[in-house]
Structures are given as structure tokens and as C-alpha cells.
Short mmCIF file of C-alpha atoms in Angstrom, two decimals:
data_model
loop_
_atom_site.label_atom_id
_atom_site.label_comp_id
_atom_site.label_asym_id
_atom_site.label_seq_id
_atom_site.Cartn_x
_atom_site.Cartn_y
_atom_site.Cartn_z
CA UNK A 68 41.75 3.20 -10.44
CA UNK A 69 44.01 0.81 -8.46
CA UNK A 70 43.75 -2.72 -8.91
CA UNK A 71 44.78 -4.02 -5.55
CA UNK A 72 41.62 -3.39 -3.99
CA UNK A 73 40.21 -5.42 -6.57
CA UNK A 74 41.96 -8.29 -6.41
CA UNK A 75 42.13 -8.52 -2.92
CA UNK A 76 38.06 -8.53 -2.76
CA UNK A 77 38.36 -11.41 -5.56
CA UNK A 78 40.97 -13.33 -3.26
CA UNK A 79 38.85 -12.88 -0.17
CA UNK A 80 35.32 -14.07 -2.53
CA UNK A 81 37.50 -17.15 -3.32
CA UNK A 82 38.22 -17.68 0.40
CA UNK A 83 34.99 -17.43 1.71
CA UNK A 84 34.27 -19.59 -1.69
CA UNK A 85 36.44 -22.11 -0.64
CA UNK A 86 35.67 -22.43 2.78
CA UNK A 87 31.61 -22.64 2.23
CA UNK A 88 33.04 -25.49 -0.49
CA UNK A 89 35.13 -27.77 1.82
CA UNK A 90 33.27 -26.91 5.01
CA UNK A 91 29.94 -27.29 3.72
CA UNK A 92 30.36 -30.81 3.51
CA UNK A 93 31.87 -31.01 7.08
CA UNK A 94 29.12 -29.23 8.68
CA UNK A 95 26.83 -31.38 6.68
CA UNK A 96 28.25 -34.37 7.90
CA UNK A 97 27.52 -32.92 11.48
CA UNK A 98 24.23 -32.48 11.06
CA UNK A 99 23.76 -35.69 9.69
CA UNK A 100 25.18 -37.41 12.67
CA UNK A 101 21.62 -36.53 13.75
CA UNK A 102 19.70 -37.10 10.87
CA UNK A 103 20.52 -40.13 8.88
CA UNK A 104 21.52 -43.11 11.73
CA UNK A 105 18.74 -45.75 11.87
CA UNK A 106 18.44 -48.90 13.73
CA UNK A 107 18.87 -49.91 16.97
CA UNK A 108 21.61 -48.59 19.30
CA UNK A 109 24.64 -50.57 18.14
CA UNK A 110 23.93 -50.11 14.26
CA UNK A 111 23.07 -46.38 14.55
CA UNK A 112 26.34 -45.86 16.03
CA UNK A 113 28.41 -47.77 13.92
CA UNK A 114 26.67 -45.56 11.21
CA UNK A 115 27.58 -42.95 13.39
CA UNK A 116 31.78 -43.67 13.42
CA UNK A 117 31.61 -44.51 9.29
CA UNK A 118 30.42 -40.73 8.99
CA UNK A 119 32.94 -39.46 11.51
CA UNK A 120 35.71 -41.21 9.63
CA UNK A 121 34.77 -39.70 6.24
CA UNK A 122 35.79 -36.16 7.32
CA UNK A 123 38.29 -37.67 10.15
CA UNK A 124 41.43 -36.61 8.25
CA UNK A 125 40.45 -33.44 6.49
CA UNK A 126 37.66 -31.47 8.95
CA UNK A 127 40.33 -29.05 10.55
CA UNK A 128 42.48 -28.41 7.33
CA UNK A 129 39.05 -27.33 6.00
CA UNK A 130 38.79 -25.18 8.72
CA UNK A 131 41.68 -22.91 7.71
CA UNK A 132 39.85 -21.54 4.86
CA UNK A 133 37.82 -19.69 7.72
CA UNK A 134 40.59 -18.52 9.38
CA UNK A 135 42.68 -17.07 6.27
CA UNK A 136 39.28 -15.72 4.88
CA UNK A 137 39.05 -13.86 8.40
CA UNK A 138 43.01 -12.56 8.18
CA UNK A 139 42.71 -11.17 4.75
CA UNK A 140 39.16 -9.71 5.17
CA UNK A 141 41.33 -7.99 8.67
CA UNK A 142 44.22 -7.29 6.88
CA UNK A 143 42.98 -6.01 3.24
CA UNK A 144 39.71 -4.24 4.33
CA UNK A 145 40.16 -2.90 7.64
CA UNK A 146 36.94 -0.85 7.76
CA UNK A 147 34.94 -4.17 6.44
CA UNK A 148 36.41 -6.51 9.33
CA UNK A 149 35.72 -3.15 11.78
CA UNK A 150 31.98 -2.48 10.78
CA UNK A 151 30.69 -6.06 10.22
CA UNK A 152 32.45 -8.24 12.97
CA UNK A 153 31.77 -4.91 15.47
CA UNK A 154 27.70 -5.37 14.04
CA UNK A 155 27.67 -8.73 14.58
CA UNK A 156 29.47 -10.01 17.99
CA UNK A 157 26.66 -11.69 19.25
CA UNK A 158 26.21 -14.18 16.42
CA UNK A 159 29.45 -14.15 15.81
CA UNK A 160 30.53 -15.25 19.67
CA UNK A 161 27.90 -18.32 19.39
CA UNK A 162 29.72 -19.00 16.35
CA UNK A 163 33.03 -19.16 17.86
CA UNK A 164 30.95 -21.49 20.63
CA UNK A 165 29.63 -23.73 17.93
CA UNK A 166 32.94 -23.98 16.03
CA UNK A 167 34.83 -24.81 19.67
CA UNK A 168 32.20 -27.19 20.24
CA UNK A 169 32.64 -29.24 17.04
CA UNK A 170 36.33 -29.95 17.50
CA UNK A 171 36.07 -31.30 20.73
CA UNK A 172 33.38 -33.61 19.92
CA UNK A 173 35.50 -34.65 17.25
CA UNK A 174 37.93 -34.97 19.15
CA UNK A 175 36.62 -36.71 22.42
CA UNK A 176 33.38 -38.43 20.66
CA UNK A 177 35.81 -41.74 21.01
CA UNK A 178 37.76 -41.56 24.01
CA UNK A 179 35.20 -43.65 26.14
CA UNK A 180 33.21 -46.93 25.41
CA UNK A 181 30.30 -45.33 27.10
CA UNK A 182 26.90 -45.11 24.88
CA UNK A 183 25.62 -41.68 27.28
CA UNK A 184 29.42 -40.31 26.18
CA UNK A 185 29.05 -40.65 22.88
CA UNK A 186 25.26 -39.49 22.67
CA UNK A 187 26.47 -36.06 24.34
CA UNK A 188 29.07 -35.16 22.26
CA UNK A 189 26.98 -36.85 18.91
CA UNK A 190 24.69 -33.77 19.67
CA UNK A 191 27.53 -31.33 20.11
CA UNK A 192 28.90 -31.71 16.89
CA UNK A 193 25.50 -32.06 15.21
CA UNK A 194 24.05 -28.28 16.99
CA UNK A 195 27.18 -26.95 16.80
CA UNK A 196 27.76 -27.46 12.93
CA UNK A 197 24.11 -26.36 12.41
CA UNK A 198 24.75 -23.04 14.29
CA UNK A 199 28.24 -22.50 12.25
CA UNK A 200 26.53 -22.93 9.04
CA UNK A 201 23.37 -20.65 9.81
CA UNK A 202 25.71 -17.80 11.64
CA UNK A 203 27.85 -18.05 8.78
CA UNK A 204 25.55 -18.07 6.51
CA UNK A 205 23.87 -14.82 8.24
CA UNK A 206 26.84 -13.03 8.13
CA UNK A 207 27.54 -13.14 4.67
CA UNK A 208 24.18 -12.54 3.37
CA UNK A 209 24.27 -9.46 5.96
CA UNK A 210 27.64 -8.36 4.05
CA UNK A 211 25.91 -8.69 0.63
CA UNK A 212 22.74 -6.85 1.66
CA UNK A 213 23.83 -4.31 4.18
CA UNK A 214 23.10 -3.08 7.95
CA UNK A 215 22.54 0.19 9.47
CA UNK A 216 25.44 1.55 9.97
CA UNK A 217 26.40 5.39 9.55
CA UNK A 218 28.85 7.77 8.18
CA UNK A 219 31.94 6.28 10.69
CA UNK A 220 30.95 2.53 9.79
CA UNK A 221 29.09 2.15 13.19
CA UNK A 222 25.77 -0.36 13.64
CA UNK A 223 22.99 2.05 14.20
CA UNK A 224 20.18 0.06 16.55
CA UNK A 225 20.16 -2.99 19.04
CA UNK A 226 22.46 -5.74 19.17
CA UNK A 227 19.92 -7.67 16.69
CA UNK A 228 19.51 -5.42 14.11
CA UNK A 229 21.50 -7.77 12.05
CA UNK A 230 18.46 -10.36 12.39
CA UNK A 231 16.41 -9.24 9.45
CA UNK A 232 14.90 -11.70 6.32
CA UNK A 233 18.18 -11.29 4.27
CA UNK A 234 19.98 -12.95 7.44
CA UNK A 235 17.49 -15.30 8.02
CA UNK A 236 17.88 -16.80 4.36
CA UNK A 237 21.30 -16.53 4.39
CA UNK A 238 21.50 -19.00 7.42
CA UNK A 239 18.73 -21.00 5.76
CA UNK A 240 21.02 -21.60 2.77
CA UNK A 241 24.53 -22.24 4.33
CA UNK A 242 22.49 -24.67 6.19
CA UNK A 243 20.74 -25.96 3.04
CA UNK A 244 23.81 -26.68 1.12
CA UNK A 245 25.57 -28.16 3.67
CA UNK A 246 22.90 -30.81 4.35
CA UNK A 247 23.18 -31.63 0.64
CA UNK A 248 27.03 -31.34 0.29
CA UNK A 249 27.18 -33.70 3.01
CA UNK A 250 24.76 -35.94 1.81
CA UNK A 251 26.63 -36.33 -1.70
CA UNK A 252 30.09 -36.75 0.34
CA UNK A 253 29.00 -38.98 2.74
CA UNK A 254 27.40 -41.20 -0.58
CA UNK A 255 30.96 -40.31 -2.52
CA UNK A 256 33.19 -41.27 0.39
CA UNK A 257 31.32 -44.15 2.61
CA UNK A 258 29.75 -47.70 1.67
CA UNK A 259 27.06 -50.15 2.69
CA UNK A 260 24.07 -48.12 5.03
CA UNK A 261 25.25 -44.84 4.86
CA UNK A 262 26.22 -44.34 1.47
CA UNK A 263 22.52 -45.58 0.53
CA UNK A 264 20.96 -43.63 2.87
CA UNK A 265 22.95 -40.60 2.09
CA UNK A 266 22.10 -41.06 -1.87
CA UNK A 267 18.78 -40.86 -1.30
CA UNK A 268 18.55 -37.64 0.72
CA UNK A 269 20.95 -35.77 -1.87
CA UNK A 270 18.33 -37.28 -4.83
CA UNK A 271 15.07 -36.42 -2.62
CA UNK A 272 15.60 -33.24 -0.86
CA UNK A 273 17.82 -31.48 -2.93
CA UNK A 274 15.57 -28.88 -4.40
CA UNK A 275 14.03 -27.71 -0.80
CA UNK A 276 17.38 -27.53 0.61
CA UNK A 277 19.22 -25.08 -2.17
CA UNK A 278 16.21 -23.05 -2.67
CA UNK A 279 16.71 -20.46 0.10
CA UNK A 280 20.48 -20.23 -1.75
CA UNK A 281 18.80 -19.53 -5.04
CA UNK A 282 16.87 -16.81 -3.48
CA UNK A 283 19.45 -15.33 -1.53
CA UNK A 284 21.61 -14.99 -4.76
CA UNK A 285 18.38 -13.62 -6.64
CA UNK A 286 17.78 -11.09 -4.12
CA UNK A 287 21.17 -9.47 -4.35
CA UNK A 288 21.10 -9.75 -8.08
CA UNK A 289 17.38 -7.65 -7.69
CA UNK A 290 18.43 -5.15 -5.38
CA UNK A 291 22.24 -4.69 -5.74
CA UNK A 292 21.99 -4.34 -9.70
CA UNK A 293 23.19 -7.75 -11.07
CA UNK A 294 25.30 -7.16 -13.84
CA UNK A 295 26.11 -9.28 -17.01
CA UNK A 296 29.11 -11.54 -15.35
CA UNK A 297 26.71 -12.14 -12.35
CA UNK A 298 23.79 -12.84 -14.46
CA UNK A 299 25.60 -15.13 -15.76
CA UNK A 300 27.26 -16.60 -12.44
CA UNK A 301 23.60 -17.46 -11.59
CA UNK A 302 22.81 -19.39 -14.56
CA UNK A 303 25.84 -21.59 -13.89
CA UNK A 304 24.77 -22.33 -10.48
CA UNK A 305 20.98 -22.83 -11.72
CA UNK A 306 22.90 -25.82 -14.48
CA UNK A 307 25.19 -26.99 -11.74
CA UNK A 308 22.20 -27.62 -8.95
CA UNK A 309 20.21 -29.53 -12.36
CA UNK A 310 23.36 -31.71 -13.43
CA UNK A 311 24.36 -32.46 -9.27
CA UNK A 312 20.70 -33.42 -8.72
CA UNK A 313 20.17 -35.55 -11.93
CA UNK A 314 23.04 -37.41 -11.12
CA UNK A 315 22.61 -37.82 -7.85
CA UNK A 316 18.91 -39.48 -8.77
CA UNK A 317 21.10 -41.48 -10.58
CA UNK A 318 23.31 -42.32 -7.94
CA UNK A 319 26.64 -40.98 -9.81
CA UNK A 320 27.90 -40.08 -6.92
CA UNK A 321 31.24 -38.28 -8.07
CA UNK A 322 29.34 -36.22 -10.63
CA UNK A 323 26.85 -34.88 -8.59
CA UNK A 324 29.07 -33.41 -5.76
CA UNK A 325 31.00 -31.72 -8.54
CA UNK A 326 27.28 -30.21 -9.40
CA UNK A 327 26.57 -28.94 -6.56
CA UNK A 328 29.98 -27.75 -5.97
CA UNK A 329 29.51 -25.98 -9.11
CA UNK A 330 25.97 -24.68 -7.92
CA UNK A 331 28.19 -23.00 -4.98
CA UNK A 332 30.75 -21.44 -6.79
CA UNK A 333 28.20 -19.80 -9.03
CA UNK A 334 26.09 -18.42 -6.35
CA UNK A 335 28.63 -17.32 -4.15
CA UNK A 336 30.71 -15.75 -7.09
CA UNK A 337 27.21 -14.00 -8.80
CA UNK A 338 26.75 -12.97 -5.12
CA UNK A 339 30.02 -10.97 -4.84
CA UNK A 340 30.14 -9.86 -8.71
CA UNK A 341 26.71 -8.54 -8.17
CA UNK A 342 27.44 -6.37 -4.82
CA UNK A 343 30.72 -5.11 -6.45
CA UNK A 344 32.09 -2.05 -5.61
CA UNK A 345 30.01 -2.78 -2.21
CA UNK A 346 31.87 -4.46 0.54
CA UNK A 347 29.01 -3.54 3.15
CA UNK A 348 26.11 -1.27 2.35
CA UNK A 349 24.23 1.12 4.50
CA UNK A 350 20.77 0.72 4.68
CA UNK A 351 20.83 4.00 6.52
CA UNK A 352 22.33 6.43 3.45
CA UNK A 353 23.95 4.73 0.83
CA UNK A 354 26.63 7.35 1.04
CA UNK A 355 27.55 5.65 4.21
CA UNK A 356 28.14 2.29 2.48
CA UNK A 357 31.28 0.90 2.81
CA UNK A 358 32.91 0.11 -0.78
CA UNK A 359 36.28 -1.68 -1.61
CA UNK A 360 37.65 1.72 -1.60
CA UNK A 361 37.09 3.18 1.28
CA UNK A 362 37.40 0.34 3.20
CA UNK A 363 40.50 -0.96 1.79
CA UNK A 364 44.10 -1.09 3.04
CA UNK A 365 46.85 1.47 2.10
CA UNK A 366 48.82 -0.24 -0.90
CA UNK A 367 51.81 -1.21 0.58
CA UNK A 368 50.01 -3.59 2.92
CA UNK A 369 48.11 -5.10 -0.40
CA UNK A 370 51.61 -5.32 -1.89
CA UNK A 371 52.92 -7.37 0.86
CA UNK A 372 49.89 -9.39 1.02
CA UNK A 373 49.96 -10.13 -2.41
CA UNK A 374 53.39 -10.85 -1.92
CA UNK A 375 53.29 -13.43 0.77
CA UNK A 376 50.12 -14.76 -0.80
CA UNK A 377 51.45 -15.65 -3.86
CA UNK A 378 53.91 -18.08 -1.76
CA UNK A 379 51.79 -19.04 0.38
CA UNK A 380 48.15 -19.64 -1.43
CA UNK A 381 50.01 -22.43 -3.64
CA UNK A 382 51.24 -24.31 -0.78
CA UNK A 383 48.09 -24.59 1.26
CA UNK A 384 46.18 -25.78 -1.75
CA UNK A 385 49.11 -28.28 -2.50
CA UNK A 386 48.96 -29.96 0.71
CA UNK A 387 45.38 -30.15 0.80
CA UNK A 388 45.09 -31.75 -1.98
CA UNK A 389 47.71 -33.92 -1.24
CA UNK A 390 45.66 -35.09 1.95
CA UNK A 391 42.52 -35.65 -0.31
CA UNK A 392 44.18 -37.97 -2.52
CA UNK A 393 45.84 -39.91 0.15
CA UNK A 394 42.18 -40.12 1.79
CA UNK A 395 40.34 -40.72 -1.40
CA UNK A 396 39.59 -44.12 -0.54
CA UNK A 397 35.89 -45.10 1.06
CA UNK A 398 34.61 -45.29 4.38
CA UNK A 399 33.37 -49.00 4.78
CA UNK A 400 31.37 -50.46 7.72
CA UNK A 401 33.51 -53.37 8.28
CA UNK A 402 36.99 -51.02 8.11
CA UNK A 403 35.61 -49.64 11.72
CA UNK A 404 36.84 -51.05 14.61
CA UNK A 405 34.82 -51.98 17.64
CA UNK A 406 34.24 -48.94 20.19
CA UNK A 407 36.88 -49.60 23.05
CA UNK A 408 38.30 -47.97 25.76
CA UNK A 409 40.89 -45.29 25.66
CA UNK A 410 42.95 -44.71 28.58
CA UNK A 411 45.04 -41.05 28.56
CA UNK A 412 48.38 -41.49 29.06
CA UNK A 413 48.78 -39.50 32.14
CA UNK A 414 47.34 -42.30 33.93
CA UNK A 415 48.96 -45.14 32.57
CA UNK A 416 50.66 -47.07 35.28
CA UNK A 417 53.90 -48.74 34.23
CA UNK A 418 55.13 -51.80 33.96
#
């Protein structure tokens, strides 16, 4: 048996891991944009710009878990990448949409004093991260509990065929845990308004929001023949979602993100243990099912991706965590400066 396939479907579990673990909390704070701003006009925004700045200097690092989790599922597992991104470009287009969509709001939300301005692009980045986390979401819980496809990998059906329960829960639970990952960041990382506000979503609605997780990661465990390490995978998410949630009632605001992180890496990792040697299955034939050996790489390319991974995982993680810690500081209402003007510098007349 060779073990390169292996470990490159563990490195590529760990991606997506790590991007539903450092995105989650962006998209959350997205949606939230929406969600938790009260008062009138002036204070809602200036709730608005707190939030903004908590993921300000980190959002599009985040972001490159997505795109490295996309290279190595392209590189490593060919026939994966071929069969599931070919199944899904409808969802998967909107996503690109969505994800376009968030950076430029980012980006422009403060490049005009104009309360119309930032309303628009408030509501991009609060649709488009809810569409990113529900396509994503879909996607993967399509990969985990299979599509029609046949004996050459091809999606047998419509262009929605993908669109089934599984999907539908999947979405519901990227979603889910995003709300509540943001929630706990925006209460870890802000002060005054928002921080309370955000507290007391992550303490209330916690349990409604991770359920649809908890039964996404019990219905692969049912149907794709859980095993010991995934059994217990799920019972470390089921004790991180109790210890995030009873600190976050408690307002400990550090602890319970590290729950519900660990809640995450649980159910994403008793997810993948539980749908090993599947990569894709067919709910056609399950002799059509796409496994991390058939759909894997010759073994020089795993050797060179190992290779250059080895080099270049370390670094990544290095200066991302260096960014964190240089960022660690809160978000506080009275560090924002008022909205102003910005002028580009193409027409800036001189002196």
C-alpha cells in the first residue's frame, strides 16, 4: 500500500480544516455586518467599521488556505478536482462571485464618506460571505456523501443534481459555524457595543447554529461506516461545542473560541476519517466511487509535493501567526476614526 496517497488526503483534510477555521470567523464577521449593528445611523456604522477592523489585517491571508486547499486537491487527486469541480460549476461560479464580491467591499466599503456607499457594499460583503460559506459548505458535504457520477468520474443528471439534503446541510452548517465563530471573534477581538452584543449571540444561539454541523458529521459517520478514530473525532467536537458554549455563557471569551475551534476540527477531521478510502462516492454504483487510489497522482508528483510542502507549509503558518500576534490587540470604538473622504491619487492635483 503506498503511503503518499494517504498523506496527501490528510494534508488536504487539514487544508480545508484550516481554511473552514480561519475563514469561518471572516465570513462570520460578514454576515454580522448585517446582523448585529443597532442604533441609529451613525452608531450602527461605527459598529459597522469596529467589525471591519477586527478581520482588517488578516481576511485575505485567511483566504489562502482556500486557494492551497484547491492546488493540492488539483495537484494530488486529479480525478477528485476533475469529477467534483466539473459536478459542481454552477455553485461553484456564484462562489467565485461571492468571494470577488467580499474583497472589494472590503476593500472600497471606505473610500467615500457617503452613507448610500457604504450601505451597498455593507450588503455585498454580508450576501457574499453568506453564499461562500453555504457553497462551501455544499461542496464538501457533497464530497463526503457522494454524487452521481459513473464509471469515467462524470455527473450523471442536470446541472443541480448536486442540490440534494446532504448539500443543503452542509451549507446550513458552514453557515452555522461561521455565525458563531464570528460571534466569539468579534467578542475576543472588539470592545464596548460589539463585543457585548457579539457575547451574547455566541452564549444564546450557539446550539441552533452548530446543530446542522453535528448532523452533517453524524450522517457520514451512519452511512459511510464511522470507524473507531472518527467515533471518536465526534465526541471531541460534541466536548469542544459544550466547553466553547459554557464559556461563552460565561463570557470567557478566549476559551470559548478555542471550543468551538475545537468543535471544528473534530467534525471536520471525524468527517474525513469516516469517508476514508472515499474521496468522492458514487451514488450511482459504488464501484464507480472515486477513492484516494484511483484518483490520486502518480508518485513522483506526491514526492515533489511533499517536497516543496515541507518548505513551504512551515513558512505560511509562520507568517500567519506572526500577523496574529502583531494584531492581537482589540478593536475599540474610540480607536476608529471618523468616516472621511478619500480622494484616489490619480486625481490629485498638485501643488
Amino acid at each position: 500500500m503506498e503511503t503518499l496517497p494517504i498523506v496527501w488526503f490528510v494534508a488536504i483534510a487539514v487544508l480545508w480544516t484550516g481554511f473552514l477555521l480561519l475563514e469561518g470567523f471572516d465570513l462570520g464577521v460578514g454576515m454580522h455586518m448585517l446582523l448585529s449593528a443597532r442604533g441609529d445611523r451613525a452608531a450602527k456604522e461605527n459598529d459597522r467599521r469596529v467589525m471591519l477592523n477586527t478581520i482588517g489585517p488578516v481576511w485575505d491571508g485567511n483566504e489562502v488556505w482556500l486557494i492551497t486547499a484547491g492546488a493540492a486537491l488539483f495537484a494530488a487527486f486529479p480525478m477528485w478536482y476533475a469529477s467534483l469541480f466539473s459536478a459542481l460549476y454552477v455553485p461553484l461560479t456564484i462562489t467565485l462571485l461571492a468571494l470577488i464580491a467580499r474583497a472589494v467591499s472590503i476593500e472600497y466599503r471606505g473610500k467615500m464618506a457617503d452613507p448610500r456607499w457604504a450601505a451597498f457594499w455593507t450588503w455585498a460583503l454580508g450576501v457574499g460571505s453568506l453564499v461562500v460559506a453555504f457553497c462551501i459548505g455544499a461542496a464538501l458535504a457533497i464530497t463526503s456523501t457522494g454524487l452521481p457520477i459513473d464509471a469515467n468520474g462524470d455527473r450523471v443528471g442536470h446541472p443541480f443534481v448536486w442540490l440534494t439534503p446532504p448539500a443543503v446541510i452542509g451549507g446550513l452548517a458552514v453557515v452555522g459555524f461561521a455565525l458563531v465563530h464570528g460571534a466569539t471573534f468579534l467578542a475576543l477581538k472588539s470592545d464596548g457595543p460589539v463585543r457585548e452584543r457579539a457575547g451574547r449571540f455566541a452564549a444564546t444561539w450557539s446550539p441552533l447554529c452548530l446543530a446542522p454541523a453535528a448532523v452533517w458529521a453524524l450522517w457520514v459517520q451512519l452511512t459511510q461506516g464511522g470507524t473507531a478514530l472518527s467515533w471518536s473525532l465526534v465526541a471531541l467536537a460534541v466536548g469542544g461545542a459544550a466547553f466553547g458554549w459554557v464559556n461563552a455563557r460565561a463570557r470567557r471569551e478566549g476559551f470559548a473560541f478555542l471550543g468551538y475551534a475545537a468543535f471544528l476540527v473534530g467534525g471536520a477531521g471525524a468527517i474525513f476519517a469516516a469517508m476514508f478510502p472515499n474521496v468522492l462516492p458514487s451514488t450511482l454504483d459504488p464501484a464507480h466511487s472515486l477513492t484516494v487510489w484511483n484518483a490520486a497522482s502518480g508518485s513522483y508528483t506526491l514526492t515533489v509535493m511533499t517536497v516543496v510542502a515541507a518548505i513551504g507549509l512551515p513558512l505560511v503558518i509562520a507568517y500567519q501567526a506572526w500577523s496574529y500576534w502583531i494584531f492581537r490587540g482589540r478593536i475599540t470604538p474610540g480607536a476608529i476614526p471618523d468616516a472621511h473622504g478619500f480622494v484616489p491619487a490619480i486625481l490629485r492635483t498638485k501643488d
